[in-house]
Amino acid sequence: SSVDWTRSKFTMDPDMSRAVREAFVRLYEEGLIYRANRLVNWSIKAQTVISDLEVDREEPDPTKPNAELFSFAYLLEDGSGEIVVATTRPETMVGDTAIAVHPDDPRYQSLVGKRVKHPFVDRSIPIIADGLLADPTKGTGAVKITPAHDFNDYECGRRNNLATINILNLDGTLNAEAGPFAGLDRFVAREAVKAALAERGLDRGATPHSIPYARCQRTQDI
């Protein structure tokens, strides 16, 4: 083929980029697209958002656990007891905005509407009933809700009008919303949060667990 290389284009060339912006603005003005805060796939190594098609799902071998299911307690604000939740990412608890239980779970029906006190940040968290997310047969039946850092939690947050609190900087460190853990790398913060919960007597044990890792196709970053 005889190619006219003077007419080559790259998607980020100024004129091409301008055309994309123009198209998006026109669609927005016609009410065909909207702008809002949403959860995205963020690659820390690539420093960019990536599409679902660029995410590799690494399914674990159930016979070889690749993570830990860590349980801890939230103390009820009225001093009447505690509620225990389990997570593979304890560091995200600084972004929790609710605890969800199944509306038909007799263990927790009397707790729906009550609140717990966050142990590390100045936040009061409600206990809500959400039959789409909480499963009485899994874990403790009570689920910590972190709308800014889990896709299922995000949908739960939308259903229940929960706050969405981002706890991460773009480089994977925790931001000011993380209170005493601000500035720590996410994986360092995981161990720090576990240790701090243990110091406060809120650690309720851990068990080996298998989870699918989502990795950036280009960098293999989690």
Short mmCIF file of C-alpha atoms in Angstrom, two decimals:
data_model
loop_
_atom_site.label_atom_id
_atom_site.label_comp_id
_atom_site.label_asym_id
_atom_site.label_seq_id
_atom_site.Cartn_x
_atom_site.Cartn_y
_atom_site.Cartn_z
CA SER A 1 0.00 0.00 0.00
CA SER A 2 1.02 3.59 -0.53
CA VAL A 3 0.38 5.46 2.71
CA ASP A 4 0.29 9.21 3.14
CA TRP A 5 2.09 9.46 6.49
CA THR A 6 1.50 13.23 6.65
CA ARG A 7 -2.10 12.40 7.49
CA SER A 8 -1.40 9.95 10.35
CA LYS A 9 -3.43 10.51 13.50
CA PHE A 10 -3.06 9.58 17.15
CA THR A 11 -6.14 9.55 19.39
CA MET A 12 -4.58 12.11 21.74
CA ASP A 13 -3.60 14.61 19.01
CA PRO A 14 -5.07 18.06 19.81
CA ASP A 15 -7.53 18.08 16.92
CA MET A 16 -8.70 14.51 17.59
CA SER A 17 -9.04 15.24 21.31
CA ARG A 18 -11.02 18.37 20.53
CA ALA A 19 -13.39 16.36 18.34
CA VAL A 20 -13.99 13.91 21.18
CA ARG A 21 -14.75 16.76 23.62
CA GLU A 22 -17.08 18.36 21.09
CA ALA A 23 -18.98 15.08 20.65
CA PHE A 24 -19.34 14.60 24.41
CA VAL A 25 -20.53 18.19 24.93
CA ARG A 26 -23.13 17.86 22.18
CA LEU A 27 -24.42 14.58 23.62
CA TYR A 28 -24.57 16.16 27.09
CA GLU A 29 -26.43 19.24 25.86
CA GLU A 30 -28.96 16.98 24.11
CA GLY A 31 -29.57 15.08 27.36
CA LEU A 32 -28.24 11.82 25.93
CA ILE A 33 -25.39 11.39 28.42
CA TYR A 34 -24.88 12.56 32.00
CA ARG A 35 -21.95 13.30 34.26
CA ALA A 36 -21.80 11.84 37.78
CA ASN A 37 -19.48 10.25 40.30
CA ARG A 38 -19.08 6.54 39.61
CA LEU A 39 -16.78 3.74 40.68
CA VAL A 40 -14.05 3.01 38.13
CA ASN A 41 -11.15 0.62 37.62
CA TRP A 42 -8.04 2.61 38.56
CA SER A 43 -4.55 1.32 37.76
CA ILE A 44 -2.06 2.76 40.22
CA LYS A 45 0.95 1.78 38.12
CA ALA A 46 -0.49 3.12 34.86
CA GLN A 47 -2.05 6.13 36.64
CA THR A 48 -5.20 5.90 34.56
CA VAL A 49 -8.76 4.63 34.55
CA ILE A 50 -9.16 1.40 32.58
CA SER A 51 -12.28 -0.16 31.11
CA ASP A 52 -13.79 -3.46 32.26
CA LEU A 53 -12.36 -5.00 29.08
CA GLU A 54 -8.85 -4.11 30.27
CA VAL A 55 -9.28 -5.89 33.62
CA ASP A 56 -8.10 -9.49 33.98
CA ARG A 57 -10.04 -11.54 36.52
CA GLU A 58 -7.63 -13.88 38.25
CA GLU A 59 -9.76 -16.72 39.59
CA PRO A 60 -8.19 -18.36 42.67
CA ASP A 61 -7.59 -22.02 43.35
CA PRO A 62 -10.04 -22.79 46.21
CA THR A 63 -7.58 -25.35 47.57
CA LYS A 64 -4.90 -22.65 47.90
CA PRO A 65 -6.30 -19.60 49.73
CA ASN A 66 -4.80 -16.34 48.48
CA ALA A 67 -6.24 -13.99 51.08
CA GLU A 68 -7.54 -13.70 54.62
CA LEU A 69 -11.10 -13.11 55.80
CA PHE A 70 -10.65 -10.81 58.77
CA SER A 71 -13.47 -10.30 61.29
CA PHE A 72 -13.83 -7.33 63.61
CA ALA A 73 -16.49 -5.74 65.78
CA TYR A 74 -18.22 -2.40 65.62
CA LEU A 75 -19.53 -1.28 69.01
CA LEU A 76 -23.12 -0.08 69.14
CA GLU A 77 -23.38 3.62 69.87
CA ASP A 78 -25.89 3.07 72.70
CA GLY A 79 -23.47 0.72 74.49
CA SER A 80 -25.79 -2.27 74.18
CA GLY A 81 -23.34 -4.58 72.40
CA GLU A 82 -21.54 -5.09 69.13
CA ILE A 83 -21.98 -6.29 65.58
CA VAL A 84 -19.27 -8.31 63.82
CA VAL A 85 -18.38 -7.95 60.14
CA ALA A 86 -15.79 -9.73 57.99
CA THR A 87 -13.67 -8.43 55.11
CA THR A 88 -10.67 -9.31 52.95
CA ARG A 89 -9.71 -5.61 52.85
CA PRO A 90 -9.69 -4.28 56.43
CA GLU A 91 -8.06 -1.02 55.31
CA THR A 92 -11.29 0.02 53.58
CA MET A 93 -13.16 0.14 56.88
CA VAL A 94 -12.10 3.77 57.30
CA GLY A 95 -14.45 4.47 54.38
CA ASP A 96 -17.40 2.50 55.78
CA THR A 97 -20.69 4.39 55.79
CA ALA A 98 -23.10 1.62 56.87
CA ILE A 99 -23.48 -1.98 57.98
CA ALA A 100 -26.05 -4.01 56.07
CA VAL A 101 -28.03 -7.00 57.35
CA HIS A 102 -30.78 -9.03 55.73
CA PRO A 103 -34.24 -7.79 56.74
CA ASP A 104 -35.34 -11.36 57.50
CA ASP A 105 -32.31 -12.30 59.61
CA PRO A 106 -33.69 -12.70 63.17
CA ARG A 107 -30.23 -12.12 64.67
CA TYR A 108 -30.18 -8.50 63.58
CA GLN A 109 -33.78 -7.34 63.17
CA SER A 110 -33.67 -5.50 66.50
CA LEU A 111 -30.48 -3.69 65.44
CA VAL A 112 -31.78 -2.18 62.19
CA GLY A 113 -31.92 1.58 62.65
CA LYS A 114 -29.32 1.63 65.41
CA ARG A 115 -25.88 3.10 64.87
CA VAL A 116 -22.29 2.13 65.60
CA LYS A 117 -19.36 4.38 66.40
CA HIS A 118 -16.37 4.21 64.08
CA PRO A 119 -13.26 3.46 66.17
CA PHE A 120 -10.81 5.59 64.17
CA VAL A 121 -12.65 8.47 62.50
CA ASP A 122 -15.36 10.84 63.68
CA ARG A 123 -18.28 9.04 62.08
CA SER A 124 -21.50 7.42 63.24
CA ILE A 125 -22.58 4.52 61.02
CA PRO A 126 -26.16 3.23 60.61
CA ILE A 127 -27.20 -0.42 60.55
CA ILE A 128 -29.48 -0.86 57.53
CA ALA A 129 -31.56 -3.67 56.05
CA ASP A 130 -30.61 -4.61 52.50
CA GLY A 131 -31.84 -7.96 51.21
CA LEU A 132 -29.97 -7.64 47.91
CA LEU A 133 -26.51 -7.50 49.49
CA ALA A 134 -26.58 -9.11 52.93
CA ASP A 135 -26.72 -12.92 52.94
CA PRO A 136 -27.50 -14.57 56.31
CA THR A 137 -25.70 -17.75 55.21
CA LYS A 138 -22.37 -16.05 54.50
CA GLY A 139 -19.89 -14.89 57.13
CA THR A 140 -21.59 -13.24 60.07
CA GLY A 141 -24.55 -12.14 57.95
CA ALA A 142 -23.58 -8.50 58.57
CA VAL A 143 -21.73 -6.66 55.81
CA LYS A 144 -19.61 -3.52 56.06
CA ILE A 145 -20.56 -1.07 53.30
CA THR A 146 -17.82 0.99 51.62
CA PRO A 147 -19.57 2.56 48.60
CA ALA A 148 -16.42 4.21 47.21
CA HIS A 149 -14.36 1.01 47.05
CA ASP A 150 -16.57 -1.92 46.07
CA PHE A 151 -18.97 -2.21 43.14
CA ASN A 152 -21.64 -4.11 45.11
CA ASP A 153 -21.32 -1.66 48.00
CA TYR A 154 -21.64 1.22 45.55
CA GLU A 155 -25.01 -0.09 44.34
CA CYS A 156 -26.10 -0.65 47.94
CA GLY A 157 -25.11 2.94 48.70
CA ARG A 158 -27.22 4.23 45.83
CA ARG A 159 -30.23 2.21 47.00
CA ASN A 160 -29.92 3.48 50.55
CA ASN A 161 -28.65 7.05 49.98
CA LEU A 162 -25.34 6.39 51.72
CA ALA A 163 -22.35 8.71 51.61
CA THR A 164 -19.57 7.71 49.22
CA ILE A 165 -16.23 8.43 50.90
CA ASN A 166 -13.09 7.95 48.84
CA ILE A 167 -10.16 6.99 51.11
CA LEU A 168 -7.47 6.61 48.44
CA ASN A 169 -5.05 8.92 46.70
CA LEU A 170 -4.17 8.23 43.05
CA ASP A 171 -0.87 6.63 44.10
CA GLY A 172 -2.55 4.00 46.26
CA THR A 173 -1.89 5.66 49.61
CA LEU A 174 -4.69 6.51 52.03
CA ASN A 175 -5.88 10.12 52.09
CA ALA A 176 -7.02 12.43 54.91
CA GLU A 177 -10.37 10.58 55.19
CA ALA A 178 -8.41 7.66 56.66
CA GLY A 179 -7.64 9.52 59.87
CA PRO A 180 -4.60 8.05 61.64
CA PHE A 181 -3.77 5.87 58.63
CA ALA A 182 -3.45 8.73 56.14
CA GLY A 183 -0.33 8.52 54.00
CA LEU A 184 0.12 4.76 54.32
CA ASP A 185 0.22 2.53 51.24
CA ARG A 186 -2.99 0.51 50.96
CA PHE A 187 -1.30 -2.80 51.75
CA VAL A 188 0.70 -1.33 54.64
CA ALA A 189 -2.52 0.23 55.93
CA ARG A 190 -4.19 -3.20 55.85
CA GLU A 191 -1.83 -4.52 58.50
CA ALA A 192 -1.90 -1.25 60.45
CA VAL A 193 -5.70 -1.29 60.65
CA LYS A 194 -5.71 -4.91 61.81
CA ALA A 195 -3.17 -4.13 64.51
CA ALA A 196 -5.10 -1.06 65.66
CA LEU A 197 -8.35 -3.05 65.86
CA ALA A 198 -6.57 -5.69 67.94
CA GLU A 199 -5.24 -3.00 70.29
CA ARG A 200 -8.81 -1.82 70.88
CA GLY A 201 -10.04 -5.36 71.52
CA LEU A 202 -12.13 -5.38 68.33
CA ASP A 203 -10.28 -8.17 66.47
CA ARG A 204 -12.53 -11.21 66.10
CA GLY A 205 -10.15 -13.52 64.25
CA ALA A 206 -9.23 -14.39 60.68
CA THR A 207 -9.52 -17.42 58.39
CA PRO A 208 -7.81 -18.31 55.06
CA HIS A 209 -9.96 -17.26 52.12
CA SER A 210 -9.96 -17.39 48.31
CA ILE A 211 -10.91 -14.31 46.29
CA PRO A 212 -10.66 -13.37 42.59
CA TYR A 213 -8.09 -10.62 41.98
CA ALA A 214 -8.84 -7.95 39.41
CA ARG A 215 -5.62 -6.93 37.65
CA CYS A 216 -4.77 -4.24 35.14
CA GLN A 217 -4.16 -6.01 31.84
CA ARG A 218 -1.20 -3.77 31.04
CA THR A 219 0.62 -3.60 34.37
CA GLN A 220 -0.83 -6.58 36.31
CA ASP A 221 -1.41 -4.15 39.18
CA ILE A 222 -4.20 -5.17 41.57
#
